[in-house]
PDB file of C-alpha atoms in Angstrom:
ATOM      1  CA  TYR A1106     -16.844 -27.216   0.361  1.00  0.00           C
ATOM      2  CA  ALA A1107     -20.084 -28.335   1.806  1.00  0.00           C
ATOM      3  CA  ARG A1108     -19.467 -31.876   0.526  1.00  0.00           C
ATOM      4  CA  MET A1109     -16.057 -31.928   2.321  1.00  0.00           C
ATOM      5  CA  ARG A1110     -17.586 -30.767   5.504  1.00  0.00           C
ATOM      6  CA  GLY A1111     -20.131 -33.611   5.378  1.00  0.00           C
ATOM      7  CA  VAL A1112     -17.351 -36.075   4.782  1.00  0.00           C
ATOM      8  CA  ILE A1113     -15.270 -34.697   7.652  1.00  0.00           C
ATOM      9  CA  GLY A1114     -18.132 -35.067   9.964  1.00  0.00           C
ATOM     10  CA  GLN A1115     -18.167 -38.757   9.375  1.00  0.00           C
ATOM     11  CA  ILE A1116     -14.468 -39.611   9.968  1.00  0.00           C
ATOM     12  CA  ASP A1117     -12.439 -40.130  13.082  1.00  0.00           C
ATOM     13  CA  ALA A1118      -9.071 -38.607  14.145  1.00  0.00           C
ATOM     14  CA  ASN A1119      -6.992 -41.265  12.532  1.00  0.00           C
ATOM     15  CA  GLN A1120      -8.682 -40.790   9.181  1.00  0.00           C
ATOM     16  CA  ALA A1121      -8.325 -37.073   9.634  1.00  0.00           C
ATOM     17  CA  ILE A1122      -4.618 -37.479   9.899  1.00  0.00           C
ATOM     18  CA  THR A1123      -4.561 -39.359   6.691  1.00  0.00           C
ATOM     19  CA  MET A1124      -6.656 -36.769   5.002  1.00  0.00           C
ATOM     20  CA  ARG A1125      -4.350 -33.854   6.187  1.00  0.00           C
ATOM     21  CA  GLN A1126      -1.278 -35.768   4.760  1.00  0.00           C
ATOM     22  CA  GLN A1127      -3.078 -36.304   1.457  1.00  0.00           C
ATOM     23  CA  LEU A1128      -4.200 -32.700   1.250  1.00  0.00           C
ATOM     24  CA  MET A1129      -0.576 -31.435   1.744  1.00  0.00           C
ATOM     25  CA  ARG A1130       0.640 -33.841  -0.967  1.00  0.00           C
ATOM     26  CA  LEU A1131      -2.215 -33.539  -3.507  1.00  0.00           C
ATOM     27  CA  GLU A1132      -1.032 -32.180  -6.839  1.00  0.00           C
ATOM     28  CA  GLY A1133      -3.061 -29.826  -9.023  1.00  0.00           C
ATOM     29  CA  LEU A1134      -4.895 -28.329  -6.005  1.00  0.00           C
ATOM     30  CA  GLY A1135      -4.627 -24.528  -5.797  1.00  0.00           C
ATOM     31  CA  GLU A1136      -3.131 -23.062  -2.677  1.00  0.00           C
ATOM     32  CA  ASN A1137      -6.380 -21.104  -1.823  1.00  0.00           C
ATOM     33  CA  ALA A1138      -8.421 -24.346  -2.056  1.00  0.00           C
ATOM     34  CA  ARG A1139      -5.911 -26.354  -0.072  1.00  0.00           C
ATOM     35  CA  SER A1140      -5.816 -23.660   2.628  1.00  0.00           C
ATOM     36  CA  ALA A1141      -9.660 -23.614   2.824  1.00  0.00           C
ATOM     37  CA  MET A1142      -9.873 -27.434   3.124  1.00  0.00           C
ATOM     38  CA  VAL A1143      -7.133 -27.539   5.729  1.00  0.00           C
ATOM     39  CA  ASP A1144      -9.039 -24.910   7.676  1.00  0.00           C
ATOM     40  CA  ILE A1145     -12.243 -27.000   7.553  1.00  0.00           C
ATOM     41  CA  LEU A1146     -10.246 -30.066   8.773  1.00  0.00           C
ATOM     42  CA  ARG A1147      -8.638 -27.962  11.465  1.00  0.00           C
ATOM     43  CA  SER A1148     -11.976 -26.634  12.738  1.00  0.00           C
ATOM     44  CA  GLN A1149     -13.297 -30.221  13.174  1.00  0.00           C
ATOM     45  CA  PHE A1150     -10.104 -31.762  14.561  1.00  0.00           C
ATOM     46  CA  PRO A1151      -8.187 -28.901  16.322  1.00  0.00           C
ATOM     47  CA  GLU A1152      -6.209 -31.372  18.476  1.00  0.00           C
ATOM     48  CA  LEU A1153      -4.257 -32.434  15.353  1.00  0.00           C
ATOM     49  CA  TRP A1154      -2.586 -28.964  15.260  1.00  0.00           C
ATOM     50  CA  ARG A1155      -2.147 -28.676  19.010  1.00  0.00           C
ATOM     51  CA  VAL A1156       1.552 -28.746  19.893  1.00  0.00           C
ATOM     52  CA  THR A1157       2.412 -30.442  23.181  1.00  0.00           C
ATOM     53  CA  GLU A1158       5.255 -28.849  24.889  1.00  0.00           C
ATOM     54  CA  THR A1159       7.639 -31.258  26.511  1.00  0.00           C
ATOM     55  CA  ARG A1160       9.373 -29.885  29.520  1.00  0.00           C
ATOM     56  CA  LEU A1161      12.812 -31.263  30.092  1.00  0.00           C
ATOM     57  CA  GLN A1162      14.130 -31.967  33.545  1.00  0.00           C
ATOM     58  CA  PRO A1163      17.295 -29.914  34.375  1.00  0.00           C
ATOM     59  CA  TRP A1164      19.443 -33.030  34.028  1.00  0.00           C
ATOM     60  CA  GLU A1165      17.979 -33.777  30.599  1.00  0.00           C
ATOM     61  CA  ASP A1166      18.670 -30.404  29.038  1.00  0.00           C
ATOM     62  CA  PRO A1167      21.718 -30.660  26.723  1.00  0.00           C
ATOM     63  CA  THR A1168      21.879 -26.832  26.323  1.00  0.00           C
ATOM     64  CA  VAL A1169      22.765 -26.155  29.976  1.00  0.00           C
ATOM     65  CA  LEU A1170      25.586 -27.443  32.131  1.00  0.00           C
ATOM     66  CA  TYR A1171      24.931 -27.144  35.774  1.00  0.00           C
ATOM     67  CA  CYS A1172      27.973 -26.829  38.047  1.00  0.00           C
ATOM     68  CA  THR A1173      28.935 -25.251  41.367  1.00  0.00           C
ATOM     69  CA  ARG A1174      30.316 -21.700  41.302  1.00  0.00           C
ATOM     70  CA  LEU A1175      33.645 -23.146  42.624  1.00  0.00           C
ATOM     71  CA  GLY A1176      33.702 -25.712  39.665  1.00  0.00           C
ATOM     72  CA  ILE A1177      33.035 -22.954  37.031  1.00  0.00           C
ATOM     73  CA  GLU A1178      35.844 -20.864  38.700  1.00  0.00           C
ATOM     74  CA  ARG A1179      38.267 -23.755  38.477  1.00  0.00           C
ATOM     75  CA  ARG A1180      37.370 -24.532  34.916  1.00  0.00           C
ATOM     76  CA  THR A1181      37.806 -20.823  33.923  1.00  0.00           C
ATOM     77  CA  GLN A1182      41.234 -20.770  35.626  1.00  0.00           C
ATOM     78  CA  GLU A1183      42.125 -23.919  33.591  1.00  0.00           C
ATOM     79  CA  ARG A1184      41.055 -22.250  30.403  1.00  0.00           C
ATOM     80  CA  ASP A1185      42.937 -19.033  31.267  1.00  0.00           C
ATOM     81  CA  HIS A1186      46.146 -21.076  32.066  1.00  0.00           C
ATOM     82  CA  LEU A1187      45.814 -22.933  28.761  1.00  0.00           C
ATOM     83  CA  VAL A1188      45.644 -19.704  26.801  1.00  0.00           C
ATOM     84  CA  ASN A1189      48.155 -17.575  28.694  1.00  0.00           C
ATOM     85  CA  VAL A1190      50.792 -20.173  29.603  1.00  0.00           C
ATOM     86  CA  THR A1191      50.469 -23.500  27.875  1.00  0.00           C
ATOM     87  CA  MET A1192      49.568 -22.294  24.343  1.00  0.00           C
ATOM     88  CA  HIS A1193      52.156 -19.493  24.708  1.00  0.00           C
ATOM     89  CA  GLU A1194      54.912 -21.951  25.525  1.00  0.00           C
ATOM     90  CA  ASN A1195      53.747 -24.156  22.623  1.00  0.00           C
ATOM     91  CA  ALA A1196      54.026 -21.167  20.175  1.00  0.00           C
ATOM     92  CA  LYS A1197      57.581 -20.488  21.533  1.00  0.00           C
ATOM     93  CA  ARG A1198      58.591 -24.106  20.867  1.00  0.00           C
ATOM     94  CA  ILE A1199      57.135 -24.026  17.393  1.00  0.00           C
ATOM     95  CA  GLY A1200      59.206 -20.910  16.654  1.00  0.00           C
ATOM     96  CA  GLU A1201      62.360 -22.429  18.113  1.00  0.00           C
ATOM     97  CA  ALA A1202      61.861 -25.663  16.225  1.00  0.00           C
ATOM     98  CA  ALA A1203      61.243 -23.793  12.908  1.00  0.00           C
ATOM     99  CA  ALA A1204      64.451 -21.915  13.346  1.00  0.00           C
ATOM    100  CA  LEU A1205      66.378 -25.103  13.130  1.00  0.00           C
ATOM    101  CA  GLY A1206      65.509 -25.402   9.447  1.00  0.00           C
ATOM    102  CA  ASP A1207      64.589 -28.427   7.173  1.00  0.00           C
ATOM    103  CA  LEU A1208      60.941 -28.654   8.450  1.00  0.00           C
ATOM    104  CA  SER A1209      60.284 -31.778   6.485  1.00  0.00           C
ATOM    105  CA  GLU A1210      62.664 -33.766   8.679  1.00  0.00           C
ATOM    106  CA  ASN A1211      62.152 -31.665  11.824  1.00  0.00           C
ATOM    107  CA  ALA A1212      60.524 -34.018  14.432  1.00  0.00           C
ATOM    108  CA  GLU A1213      60.463 -31.324  17.140  1.00  0.00           C
ATOM    109  CA  TYR A1214      58.514 -29.029  14.807  1.00  0.00           C
ATOM    110  CA  LYS A1215      55.990 -31.677  13.803  1.00  0.00           C
ATOM    111  CA  PHE A1216      55.401 -32.609  17.386  1.00  0.00           C
ATOM    112  CA  ALA A1217      54.936 -28.933  18.445  1.00  0.00           C
ATOM    113  CA  LEU A1218      52.388 -28.478  15.581  1.00  0.00           C
ATOM    114  CA  GLU A1219      50.442 -31.626  16.798  1.00  0.00           C
ATOM    115  CA  GLU A1220      50.443 -30.369  20.333  1.00  0.00           C
ATOM    116  CA  ARG A1221      49.143 -27.007  19.106  1.00  0.00           C
ATOM    117  CA  ASP A1222      46.195 -28.820  17.397  1.00  0.00           C
ATOM    118  CA  MET A1223      45.418 -30.724  20.600  1.00  0.00           C
ATOM    119  CA  LEU A1224      45.598 -27.508  22.643  1.00  0.00           C
ATOM    120  CA  ARG A1225      43.277 -25.724  20.178  1.00  0.00           C
ATOM    121  CA  ALA A1226      40.716 -28.582  20.460  1.00  0.00           C
ATOM    122  CA  ARG A1227      40.928 -28.481  24.224  1.00  0.00           C
ATOM    123  CA  LEU A1228      40.368 -24.709  24.275  1.00  0.00           C
ATOM    124  CA  ALA A1229      37.323 -25.113  21.947  1.00  0.00           C
ATOM    125  CA  LEU A1230      35.892 -27.759  24.310  1.00  0.00           C
ATOM    126  CA  LEU A1231      36.474 -25.566  27.365  1.00  0.00           C
ATOM    127  CA  ASN A1232      35.034 -22.497  25.830  1.00  0.00           C
ATOM    128  CA  ASN A1233      31.932 -24.426  24.739  1.00  0.00           C
ATOM    129  CA  GLU A1234      31.416 -25.915  28.170  1.00  0.00           C
ATOM    130  CA  LEU A1235      31.876 -22.540  29.929  1.00  0.00           C
ATOM    131  CA  SER A1236      29.507 -20.839  27.388  1.00  0.00           C
ATOM    132  CA  ILE A1237      26.544 -23.132  28.646  1.00  0.00           C
ATOM    133  CA  ALA A1238      27.661 -23.396  32.314  1.00  0.00           C
ATOM    134  CA  VAL A1239      25.101 -22.212  34.844  1.00  0.00           C
ATOM    135  CA  PRO A1240      25.906 -22.071  38.661  1.00  0.00           C
ATOM    136  CA  ILE A1241      23.587 -24.223  40.782  1.00  0.00           C
ATOM    137  CA  GLU A1242      22.505 -22.664  44.132  1.00  0.00           C
ATOM    138  CA  PRO A1243      21.604 -24.406  47.353  1.00  0.00           C
ATOM    139  CA  ALA A1244      17.907 -23.400  46.822  1.00  0.00           C
ATOM    140  CA  ASP A1245      17.942 -25.193  43.304  1.00  0.00           C
ATOM    141  CA  VAL A1246      18.697 -28.600  44.848  1.00  0.00           C
ATOM    142  CA  PRO A1247      15.670 -30.873  45.355  1.00  0.00           C
ATOM    143  CA  THR A1248      15.377 -33.144  48.380  1.00  0.00           C
ATOM    144  CA  ASP A1249      12.244 -34.959  47.477  1.00  0.00           C
ATOM    145  CA  HIS A1250      14.009 -36.719  44.514  1.00  0.00           C
ATOM    146  CA  VAL A1251      17.535 -37.136  43.229  1.00  0.00           C
ATOM    147  CA  GLY A1252      18.611 -34.142  41.218  1.00  0.00           C
ATOM    148  CA  ILE A1253      21.718 -32.071  40.403  1.00  0.00           C
ATOM    149  CA  GLY A1254      23.328 -31.264  43.726  1.00  0.00           C
ATOM    150  CA  SER A1255      21.786 -34.091  45.610  1.00  0.00           C
ATOM    151  CA  ARG A1256      23.793 -36.218  48.125  1.00  0.00           C
ATOM    152  CA  VAL A1257      22.268 -39.682  47.999  1.00  0.00           C
ATOM    153  CA  THR A1258      22.740 -42.604  50.436  1.00  0.00           C
ATOM    154  CA  LEU A1259      22.385 -45.976  48.853  1.00  0.00           C
ATOM    155  CA  ARG A1260      22.212 -49.312  50.730  1.00  0.00           C
ATOM    156  CA  PRO A1261      22.635 -52.717  49.041  1.00  0.00           C
ATOM    157  CA  VAL A1262      19.323 -54.550  49.068  1.00  0.00           C
ATOM    158  CA  GLY A1263      21.000 -57.812  50.135  1.00  0.00           C
ATOM    159  CA  GLY A1264      22.842 -56.212  53.053  1.00  0.00           C
ATOM    160  CA  GLY A1265      26.048 -54.409  53.308  1.00  0.00           C
ATOM    161  CA  GLU A1266      27.609 -51.045  54.011  1.00  0.00           C
ATOM    162  CA  ALA A1267      25.723 -48.027  52.809  1.00  0.00           C
ATOM    163  CA  ARG A1268      27.466 -45.564  50.425  1.00  0.00           C
ATOM    164  CA  SER A1269      26.827 -41.907  49.807  1.00  0.00           C
ATOM    165  CA  PHE A1270      27.320 -40.115  46.416  1.00  0.00           C
ATOM    166  CA  THR A1271      26.882 -36.498  45.478  1.00  0.00           C
ATOM    167  CA  PHE A1272      25.844 -35.559  41.938  1.00  0.00           C
ATOM    168  CA  PHE A1273      27.246 -32.307  40.541  1.00  0.00           C
ATOM    169  CA  GLY A1274      28.403 -31.161  37.064  1.00  0.00           C
ATOM    170  CA  PRO A1275      31.539 -32.386  35.147  1.00  0.00           C
ATOM    171  CA  PHE A1276      33.536 -29.445  36.612  1.00  0.00           C
ATOM    172  CA  ASP A1277      33.087 -30.744  40.144  1.00  0.00           C
ATOM    173  CA  THR A1278      33.729 -34.485  39.495  1.00  0.00           C
ATOM    174  CA  ASP A1279      35.884 -36.139  42.087  1.00  0.00           C
ATOM    175  CA  VAL A1280      35.652 -40.029  42.128  1.00  0.00           C
ATOM    176  CA  GLU A1281      37.778 -40.370  45.289  1.00  0.00           C
ATOM    177  CA  GLN A1282      35.244 -38.238  47.125  1.00  0.00           C
ATOM    178  CA  ASN A1283      32.251 -39.922  45.518  1.00  0.00           C
ATOM    179  CA  VAL A1284      31.340 -36.824  43.605  1.00  0.00           C
ATOM    180  CA  ILE A1285      29.787 -38.050  40.416  1.00  0.00           C
ATOM    181  CA  ASN A1286      29.011 -36.184  37.096  1.00  0.00           C
ATOM    182  CA  TYR A1287      25.264 -36.057  36.782  1.00  0.00           C
ATOM    183  CA  ARG A1288      25.679 -36.413  33.036  1.00  0.00           C
ATOM    184  CA  ALA A1289      27.615 -39.726  33.383  1.00  0.00           C
ATOM    185  CA  PRO A1290      25.457 -42.883  32.774  1.00  0.00           C
ATOM    186  CA  VAL A1291      25.390 -43.695  36.551  1.00  0.00           C
ATOM    187  CA  GLY A1292      24.261 -40.096  37.212  1.00  0.00           C
ATOM    188  CA  GLN A1293      21.475 -40.215  34.678  1.00  0.00           C
ATOM    189  CA  LYS A1294      20.292 -43.525  36.004  1.00  0.00           C
ATOM    190  CA  MET A1295      19.989 -42.049  39.505  1.00  0.00           C
ATOM    191  CA  MET A1296      18.285 -38.782  38.435  1.00  0.00           C
ATOM    192  CA  GLY A1297      14.662 -38.566  39.455  1.00  0.00           C
ATOM    193  CA  LEU A1298      14.726 -41.444  41.943  1.00  0.00           C
ATOM    194  CA  ARG A1299      13.055 -41.083  45.293  1.00  0.00           C
ATOM    195  CA  ARG A1300      13.455 -42.627  48.757  1.00  0.00           C
ATOM    196  CA  GLY A1301      12.606 -46.260  48.641  1.00  0.00           C
ATOM    197  CA  ASP A1302      13.364 -46.556  44.939  1.00  0.00           C
ATOM    198  CA  ARG A1303      15.657 -49.266  43.798  1.00  0.00           C
ATOM    199  CA  THR A1304      18.176 -49.528  40.941  1.00  0.00           C
ATOM    200  CA  ARG A1305      21.111 -51.612  39.886  1.00  0.00           C
ATOM    201  CA  LEU A1306      24.526 -49.866  39.818  1.00  0.00           C
ATOM    202  CA  MET A1307      28.168 -50.821  39.163  1.00  0.00           C
ATOM    203  CA  ILE A1308      29.945 -50.198  42.396  1.00  0.00           C
ATOM    204  CA  ASP A1309      33.547 -51.095  42.716  1.00  0.00           C
ATOM    205  CA  GLY A1310      33.287 -53.224  39.558  1.00  0.00           C
ATOM    206  CA  VAL A1311      30.200 -55.223  40.838  1.00  0.00           C
ATOM    207  CA  GLU A1312      26.662 -54.640  39.786  1.00  0.00           C
ATOM    208  CA  ILE A1313      24.556 -54.336  42.835  1.00  0.00           C
ATOM    209  CA  GLU A1314      20.881 -53.666  43.455  1.00  0.00           C
ATOM    210  CA  CYS A1315      20.605 -50.625  45.855  1.00  0.00           C
ATOM    211  CA  GLU A1316      17.857 -48.838  47.519  1.00  0.00           C
ATOM    212  CA  VAL A1317      17.791 -45.016  47.911  1.00  0.00           C
ATOM    213  CA  THR A1318      17.557 -44.496  51.746  1.00  0.00           C
ATOM    214  CA  GLU A1319      18.366 -40.778  52.059  1.00  0.00           C
ATOM    215  CA  ILE A1320      18.383 -37.725  49.819  1.00  0.00           C
ATOM    216  CA  ALA A1321      20.083 -34.506  51.146  1.00  0.00           C
ATOM    217  CA  ASN A1322      21.110 -31.158  49.755  1.00  0.00           C
ATOM    218  CA  GLY A1323      24.851 -31.446  48.739  1.00  0.00           C
ATOM    219  CA  LEU A1324      25.248 -27.690  48.768  1.00  0.00           C
ATOM    220  CA  ALA A1325      23.586 -27.121  52.106  1.00  0.00           C
TER     221      ALA A1325
END
């Protein structure tokens, strides 16, 4: 392997990447020899094996759904009502419709079965959301930049009335109260902005350039 060490000492990182790829694909090369040559390459270019860990911002993490405790409680109650009341009533209607006979021409029976499928899909969605839901606490809300739980005041750059929006999870969304889902496109566009930053948003059906003038804790 002395000759290989001499060659590696004369190449740059880009050429080392190519060599690594060729070593992994080269046919007729024994595994012991391949391993030894890769080790030589790694000792000269350790950065090619260094894994850079990318840390996601909370609003970028698809495996966690941040919501208020009240929002999680409401969604849990919705799920429980779906299981204990709505789906129970649907099962009763299916039984009553089936008792009428001639299922092939029974519109009520077919409708009840379609409703059952929709209810099951809704239940699956609710269970999935609740399984990844995490309550956000007042101490978790940033005030130096827009994040989950922030109450943000925006002022149109060209002049006009300032508007305030609060960004919570999907369980807390209330458009009439200007509470926006942080996972929605407008929420994702706002996340990470700081005071003085500008962005273009659709407000009341009109795209407006706005400036962030205030960031407060929406849970305070």
